[in-house]
GROMACS .gro file of C-alpha atoms in nm:
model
  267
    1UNK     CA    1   0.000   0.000   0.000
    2UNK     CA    2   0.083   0.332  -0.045
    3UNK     CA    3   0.193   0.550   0.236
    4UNK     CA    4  -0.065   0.570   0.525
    5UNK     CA    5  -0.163   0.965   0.488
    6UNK     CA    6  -0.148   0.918   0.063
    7UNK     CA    7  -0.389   0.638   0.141
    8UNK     CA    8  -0.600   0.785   0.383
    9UNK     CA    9  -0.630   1.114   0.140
   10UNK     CA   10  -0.705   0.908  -0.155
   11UNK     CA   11  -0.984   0.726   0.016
   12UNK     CA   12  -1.122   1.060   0.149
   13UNK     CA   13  -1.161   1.140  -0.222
   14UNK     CA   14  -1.339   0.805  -0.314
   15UNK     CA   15  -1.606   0.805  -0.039
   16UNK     CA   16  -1.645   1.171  -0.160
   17UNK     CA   17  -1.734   1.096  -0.485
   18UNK     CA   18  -1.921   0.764  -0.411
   19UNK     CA   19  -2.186   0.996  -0.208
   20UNK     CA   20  -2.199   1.268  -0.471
   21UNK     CA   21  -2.259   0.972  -0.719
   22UNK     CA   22  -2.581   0.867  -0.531
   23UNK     CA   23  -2.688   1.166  -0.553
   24UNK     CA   24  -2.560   1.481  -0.771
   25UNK     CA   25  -2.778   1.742  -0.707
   26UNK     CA   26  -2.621   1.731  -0.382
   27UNK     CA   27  -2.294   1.789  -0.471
   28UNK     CA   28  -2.252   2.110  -0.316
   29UNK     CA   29  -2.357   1.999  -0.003
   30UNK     CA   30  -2.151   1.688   0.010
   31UNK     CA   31  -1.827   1.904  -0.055
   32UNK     CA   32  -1.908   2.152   0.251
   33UNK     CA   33  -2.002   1.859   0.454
   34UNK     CA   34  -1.652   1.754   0.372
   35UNK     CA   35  -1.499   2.055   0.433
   36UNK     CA   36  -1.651   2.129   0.764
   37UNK     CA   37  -1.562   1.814   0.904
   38UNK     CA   38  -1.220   1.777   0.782
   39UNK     CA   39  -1.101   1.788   1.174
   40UNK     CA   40  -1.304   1.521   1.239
   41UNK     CA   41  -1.244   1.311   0.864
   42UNK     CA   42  -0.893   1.304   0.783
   43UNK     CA   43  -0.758   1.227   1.150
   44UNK     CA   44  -0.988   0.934   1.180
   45UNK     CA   45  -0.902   0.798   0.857
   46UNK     CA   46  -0.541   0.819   0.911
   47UNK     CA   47  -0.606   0.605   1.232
   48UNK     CA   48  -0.760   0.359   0.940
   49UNK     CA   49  -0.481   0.396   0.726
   50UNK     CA   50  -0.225   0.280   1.038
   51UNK     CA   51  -0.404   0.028   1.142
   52UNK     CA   52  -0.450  -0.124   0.791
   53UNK     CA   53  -0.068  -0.082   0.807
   54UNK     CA   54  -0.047  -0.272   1.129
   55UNK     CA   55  -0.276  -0.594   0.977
   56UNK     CA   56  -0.085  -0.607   0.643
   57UNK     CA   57  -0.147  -0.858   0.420
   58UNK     CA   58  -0.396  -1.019   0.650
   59UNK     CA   59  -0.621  -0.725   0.515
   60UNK     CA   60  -0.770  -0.944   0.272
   61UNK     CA   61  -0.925  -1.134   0.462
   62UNK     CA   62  -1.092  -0.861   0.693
   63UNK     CA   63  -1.443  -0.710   0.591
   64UNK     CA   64  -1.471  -0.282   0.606
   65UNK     CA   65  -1.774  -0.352   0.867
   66UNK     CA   66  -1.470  -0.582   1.132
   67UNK     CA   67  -1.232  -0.326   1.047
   68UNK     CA   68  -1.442  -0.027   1.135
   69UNK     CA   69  -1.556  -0.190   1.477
   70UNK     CA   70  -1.214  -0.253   1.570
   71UNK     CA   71  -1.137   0.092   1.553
   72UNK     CA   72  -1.456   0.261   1.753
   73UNK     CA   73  -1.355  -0.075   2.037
   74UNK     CA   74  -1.034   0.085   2.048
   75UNK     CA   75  -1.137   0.465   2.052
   76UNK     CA   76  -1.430   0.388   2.310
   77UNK     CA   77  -1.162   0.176   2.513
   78UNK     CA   78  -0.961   0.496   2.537
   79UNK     CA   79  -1.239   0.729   2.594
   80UNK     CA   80  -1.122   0.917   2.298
   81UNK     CA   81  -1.362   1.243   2.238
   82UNK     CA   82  -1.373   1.105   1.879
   83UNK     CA   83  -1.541   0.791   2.016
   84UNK     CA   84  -1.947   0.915   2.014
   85UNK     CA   85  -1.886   1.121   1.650
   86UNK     CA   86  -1.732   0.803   1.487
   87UNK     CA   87  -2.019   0.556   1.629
   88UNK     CA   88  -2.236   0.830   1.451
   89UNK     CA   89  -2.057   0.818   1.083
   90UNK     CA   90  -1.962   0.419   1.128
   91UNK     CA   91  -2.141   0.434   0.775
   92UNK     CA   92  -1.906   0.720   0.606
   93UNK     CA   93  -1.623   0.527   0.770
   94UNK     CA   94  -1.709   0.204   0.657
   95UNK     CA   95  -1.707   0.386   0.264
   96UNK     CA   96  -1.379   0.505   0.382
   97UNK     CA   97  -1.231   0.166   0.473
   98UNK     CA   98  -1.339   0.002   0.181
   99UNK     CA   99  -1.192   0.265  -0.028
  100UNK     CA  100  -0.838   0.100   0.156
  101UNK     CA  101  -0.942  -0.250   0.069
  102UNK     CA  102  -0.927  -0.200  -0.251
  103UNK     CA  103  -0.573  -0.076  -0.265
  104UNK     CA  104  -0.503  -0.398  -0.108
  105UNK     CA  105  -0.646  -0.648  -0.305
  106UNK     CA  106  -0.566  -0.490  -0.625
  107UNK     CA  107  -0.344  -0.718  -0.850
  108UNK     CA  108  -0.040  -0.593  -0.831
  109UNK     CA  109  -0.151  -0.257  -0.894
  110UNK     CA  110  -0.316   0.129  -0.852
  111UNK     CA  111  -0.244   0.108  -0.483
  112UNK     CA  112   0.054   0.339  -0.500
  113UNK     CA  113   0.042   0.454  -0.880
  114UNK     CA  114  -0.043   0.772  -1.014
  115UNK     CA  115  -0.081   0.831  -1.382
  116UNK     CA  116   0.156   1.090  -1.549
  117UNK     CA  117  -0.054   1.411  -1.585
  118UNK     CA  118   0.178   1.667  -1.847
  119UNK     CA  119   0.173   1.585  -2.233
  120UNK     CA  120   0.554   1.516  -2.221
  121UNK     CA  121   0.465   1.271  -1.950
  122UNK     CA  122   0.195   1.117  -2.101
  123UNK     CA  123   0.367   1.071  -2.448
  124UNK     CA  124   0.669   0.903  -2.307
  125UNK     CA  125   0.467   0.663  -2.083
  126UNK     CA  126   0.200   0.560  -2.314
  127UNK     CA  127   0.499   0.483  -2.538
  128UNK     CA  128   0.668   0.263  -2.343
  129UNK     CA  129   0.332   0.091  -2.299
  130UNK     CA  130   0.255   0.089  -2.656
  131UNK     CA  131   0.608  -0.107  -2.695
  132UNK     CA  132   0.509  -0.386  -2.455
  133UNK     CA  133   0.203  -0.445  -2.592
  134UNK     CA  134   0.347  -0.482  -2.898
  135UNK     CA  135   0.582  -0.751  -2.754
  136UNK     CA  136   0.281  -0.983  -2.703
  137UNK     CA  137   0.367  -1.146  -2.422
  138UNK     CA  138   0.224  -1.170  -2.041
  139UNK     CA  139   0.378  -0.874  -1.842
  140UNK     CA  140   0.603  -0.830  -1.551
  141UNK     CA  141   0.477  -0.622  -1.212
  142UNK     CA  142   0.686  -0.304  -1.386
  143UNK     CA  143   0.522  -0.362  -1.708
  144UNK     CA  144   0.178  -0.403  -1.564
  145UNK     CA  145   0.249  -0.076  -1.408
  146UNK     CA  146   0.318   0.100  -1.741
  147UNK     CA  147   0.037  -0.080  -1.891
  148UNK     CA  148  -0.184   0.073  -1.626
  149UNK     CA  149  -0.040   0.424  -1.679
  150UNK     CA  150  -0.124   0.432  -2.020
  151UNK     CA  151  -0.415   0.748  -2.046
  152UNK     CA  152  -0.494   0.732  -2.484
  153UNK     CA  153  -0.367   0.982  -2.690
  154UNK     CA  154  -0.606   1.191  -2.676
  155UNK     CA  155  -0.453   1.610  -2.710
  156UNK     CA  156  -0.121   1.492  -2.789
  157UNK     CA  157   0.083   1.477  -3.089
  158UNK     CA  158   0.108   1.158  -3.281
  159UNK     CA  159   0.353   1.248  -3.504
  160UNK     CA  160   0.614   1.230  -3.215
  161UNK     CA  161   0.489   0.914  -3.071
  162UNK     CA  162   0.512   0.754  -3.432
  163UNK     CA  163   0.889   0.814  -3.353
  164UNK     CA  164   0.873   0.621  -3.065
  165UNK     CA  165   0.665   0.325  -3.151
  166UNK     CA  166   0.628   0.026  -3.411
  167UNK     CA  167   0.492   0.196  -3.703
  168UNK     CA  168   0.195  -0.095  -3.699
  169UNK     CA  169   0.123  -0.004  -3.355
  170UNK     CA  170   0.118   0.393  -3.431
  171UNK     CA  171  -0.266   0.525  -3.329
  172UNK     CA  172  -0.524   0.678  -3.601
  173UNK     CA  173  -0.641   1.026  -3.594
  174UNK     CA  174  -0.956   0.937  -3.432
  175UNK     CA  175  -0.722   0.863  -3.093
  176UNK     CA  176  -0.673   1.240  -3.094
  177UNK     CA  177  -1.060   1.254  -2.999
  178UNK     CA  178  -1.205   0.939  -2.854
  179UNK     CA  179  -0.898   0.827  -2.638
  180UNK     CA  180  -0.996   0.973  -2.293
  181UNK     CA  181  -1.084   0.781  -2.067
  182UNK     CA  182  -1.234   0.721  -1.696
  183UNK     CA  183  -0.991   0.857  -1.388
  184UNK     CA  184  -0.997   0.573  -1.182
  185UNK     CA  185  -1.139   0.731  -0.870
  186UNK     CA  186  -1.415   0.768  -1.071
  187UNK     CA  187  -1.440   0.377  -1.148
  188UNK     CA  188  -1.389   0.313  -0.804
  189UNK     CA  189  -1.708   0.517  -0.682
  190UNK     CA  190  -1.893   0.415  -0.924
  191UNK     CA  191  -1.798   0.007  -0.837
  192UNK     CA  192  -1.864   0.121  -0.491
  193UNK     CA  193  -2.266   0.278  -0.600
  194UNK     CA  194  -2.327  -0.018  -0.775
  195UNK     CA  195  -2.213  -0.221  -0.506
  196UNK     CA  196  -2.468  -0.052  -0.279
  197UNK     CA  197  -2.778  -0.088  -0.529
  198UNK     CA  198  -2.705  -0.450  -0.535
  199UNK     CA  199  -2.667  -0.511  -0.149
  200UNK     CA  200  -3.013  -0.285  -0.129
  201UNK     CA  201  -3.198  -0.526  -0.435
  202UNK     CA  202  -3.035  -0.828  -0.203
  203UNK     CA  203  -2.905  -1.023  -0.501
  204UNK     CA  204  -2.535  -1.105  -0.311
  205UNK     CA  205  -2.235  -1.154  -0.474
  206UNK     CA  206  -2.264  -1.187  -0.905
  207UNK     CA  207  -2.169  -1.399  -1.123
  208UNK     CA  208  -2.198  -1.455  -1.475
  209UNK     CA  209  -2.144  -1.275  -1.773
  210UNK     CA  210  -2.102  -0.884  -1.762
  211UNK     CA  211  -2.004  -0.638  -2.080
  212UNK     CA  212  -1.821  -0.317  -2.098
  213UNK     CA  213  -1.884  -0.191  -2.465
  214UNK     CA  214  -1.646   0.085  -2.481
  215UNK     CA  215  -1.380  -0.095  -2.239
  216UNK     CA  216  -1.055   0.129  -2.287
  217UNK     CA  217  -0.816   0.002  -2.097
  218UNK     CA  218  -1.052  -0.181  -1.844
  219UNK     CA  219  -1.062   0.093  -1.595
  220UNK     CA  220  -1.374   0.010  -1.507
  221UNK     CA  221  -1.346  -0.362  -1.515
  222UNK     CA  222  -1.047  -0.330  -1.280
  223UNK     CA  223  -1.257  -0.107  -0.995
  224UNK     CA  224  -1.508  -0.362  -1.038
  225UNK     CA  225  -1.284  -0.664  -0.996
  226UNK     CA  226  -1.120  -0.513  -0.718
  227UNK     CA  227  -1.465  -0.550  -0.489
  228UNK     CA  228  -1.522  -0.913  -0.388
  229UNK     CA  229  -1.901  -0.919  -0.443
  230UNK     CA  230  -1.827  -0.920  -0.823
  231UNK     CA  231  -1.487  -1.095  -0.859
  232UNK     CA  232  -1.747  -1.375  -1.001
  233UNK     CA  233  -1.797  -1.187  -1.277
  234UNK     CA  234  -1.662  -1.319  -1.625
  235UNK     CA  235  -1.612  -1.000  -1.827
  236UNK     CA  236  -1.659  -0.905  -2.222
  237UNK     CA  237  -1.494  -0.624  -2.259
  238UNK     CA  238  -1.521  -0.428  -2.585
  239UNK     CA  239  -1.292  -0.190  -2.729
  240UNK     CA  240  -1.225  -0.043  -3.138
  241UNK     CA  241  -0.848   0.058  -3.047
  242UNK     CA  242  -0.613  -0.227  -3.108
  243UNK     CA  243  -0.371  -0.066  -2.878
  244UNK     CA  244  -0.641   0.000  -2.570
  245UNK     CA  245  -0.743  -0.369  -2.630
  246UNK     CA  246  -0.461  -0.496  -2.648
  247UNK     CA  247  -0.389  -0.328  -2.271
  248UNK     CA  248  -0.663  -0.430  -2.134
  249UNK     CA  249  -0.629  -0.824  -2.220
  250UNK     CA  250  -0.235  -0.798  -2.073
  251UNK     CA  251  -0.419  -0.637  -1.781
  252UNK     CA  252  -0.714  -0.864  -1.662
  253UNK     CA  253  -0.682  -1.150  -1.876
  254UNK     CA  254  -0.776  -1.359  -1.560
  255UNK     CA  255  -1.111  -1.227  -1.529
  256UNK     CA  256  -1.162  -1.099  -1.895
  257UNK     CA  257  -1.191  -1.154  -2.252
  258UNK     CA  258  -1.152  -0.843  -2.465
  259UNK     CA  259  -1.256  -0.805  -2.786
  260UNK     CA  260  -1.099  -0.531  -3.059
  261UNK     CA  261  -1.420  -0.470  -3.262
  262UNK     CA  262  -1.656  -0.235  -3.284
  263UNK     CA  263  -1.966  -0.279  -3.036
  264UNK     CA  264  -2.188  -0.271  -3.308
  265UNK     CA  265  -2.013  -0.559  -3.517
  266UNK     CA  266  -1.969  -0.768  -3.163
  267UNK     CA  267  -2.305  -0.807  -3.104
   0.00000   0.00000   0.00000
C-alpha cells in the first residue's frame, strides 16, 4: 500500500465521490459537509490507514464492517472524544475503509500509482506501454504498471509518438478525440454505488457474464474486480483501439476476454 496519509487522502476522495454519485444534485452539499468536518475526517481515517498498516497482508481477509468496529472498540476503550462522533458516521467510515481495501487487493496494482498528468509525460509513458504491448507477451509487475499508466492519446501529438513506436502499432487520428478515458477514482465510486444498489436489491455476490462496450483500458473492469461481491464476474470487454485492447487483455486477462471490434459488429 501506499503510504498511510497518501492512502488515507485518496480514500477521502473516493467516499467523496461515491456519495456525490448517489446523488448529484447534492454535490454542493456533500463538498461543505466535507470541508466542515475535515477535523473530524482526515484524523480518523489516518487512524484507518495505520491500522491497515499494522494488519498487512492479513487485510484481505478482513471485511470494512470488522475493520471499522475494531477501531470505535479501540477509541471507546480509550475514551477518545472522537469515540461518540465516529459511532455516529460508522457508515461514512465504513465507505472510507473500503476505499483501503481495494488498494489492497488490487493485483499488483493502482495502490501506489499515479498516472503521469503533463503531455511530455503522457507521451513518453503511453509509449513505453505501446512497446510492450506490442511484444505480445504476459507482463512483468513493472510492465503491468506502465500498462496501467497508459491514459490514450487523446490532445497529444502523434507524429512524435510515431517516432517512438512500431509503425503498426502507431494510433489513427480518431485517438486524438475518442482516447480519454475514466480517472480511476471515478471507477472506483462508481464500483462502490453499484455495489450498494445490489446489497439494497439483495441479489449477493454476481456472477456470470457482464459487458463493458467501450472498455478502454478496463478501468472500469479493474474497480469492479477489485470489490469481492463481483470478482465472479466473467467480463466481455469491448474496445475499437487495437492498442487500448490490447492493454486491457495484458491487464485482466484472468477475469476478462476483450474483444478489438466495434460494439456494433460484436453483437
Amino acid at each position: 500500500m501506499s503510504d498511510p496519509t497518501q492512502a488515507a487522502e485518496q480514500a477521502i476522495r473516493v467516499a467523496k465521490a461515491a456519495l456525490i454519485g448517489v446523488d448529484p444534485t447534492k454535490t454542493t452539499a456533500v463538498d461543505h459537509w466535507f470541508e466542515v468536518n475535515a477535523a473530524f475526517i482526515v484524523p480518523v481515517a489516518n487512524a484507518l490507514a495505520r491500522q491497515f498498516a499494522r494488519i498487512g497482508d492479513d487485510i484481505q481477509n478482513r471485511s470494512a464492517v470488522a475493520i471499522v468496529g475494531d477501531l470505535l472498540a479501540a477509541l471507546e476503550a480509550r475514551q477518545h472524544p472522537m469515540a461518540e462522533r465516529a459511532r455516529k458516521l460508522s457508515e461514512l467510515l465504513r465507505v472510507v475503509t473500503e476505499s483501503m481495501i481495494r488498494s489492497f487487493r488490487q493485483s499488483p496494482n493502482t495502490g501506489a500509482w499515479t498516472l503521469p498528468s503533463t503531455p511530455s509525460e503522457r507521451l513518453a509513458v503511453n509509449a513505453e506501454a505501446i512497446r510492450i504491448a506490442a511484444l505480445g507477451k504476459p507482463p512483468t509487475d513493472a510492465q503491468r504498471k506502465i500498462l496501467w499508466q497508459y491514459t490514450g492519446n487523446g490532445g497529444l501529438s502523434l507524429e512524435k509518438l510515431a517516432e517512438l513506436v512500431p509503425a503498426d502499432w502507431v494510433p489513427t487520428s480518431k485517438a486524438l478525440v475518442d482516447e480519454y478515458y475514466t480517472p480511476p477514482e471515478v471507477c472506483a465510486a462508481i464500483a462502490e454505488i453499484v455495489s450498494r444498489l445490489v446489497g439494497e436489491i439483495g441479489l449477493g455476490d454476481l456472477s456470470g457474464p457482464a459487458i463493458e462496450p467501450s472498455c478502454g483500458v478496463g478501468r472500469f473492469i479493474g474497480a469492479f474486480l477489485d470489490r469481492p461481491e463481483f470478482s465472479n464476474l466473467q467480463w466481455n470487454g469491448i474496445e475499437f483501439s487495437q492498442i487500448s485492447a490490447t492493454i486491457a487483455s495484458l491487464l485482466y486477462s484472468h477475469k476478462a476476454t476483450v474483444y478489438h471490434a466495434p460494439f456494433e459488429s460484436w453483437i
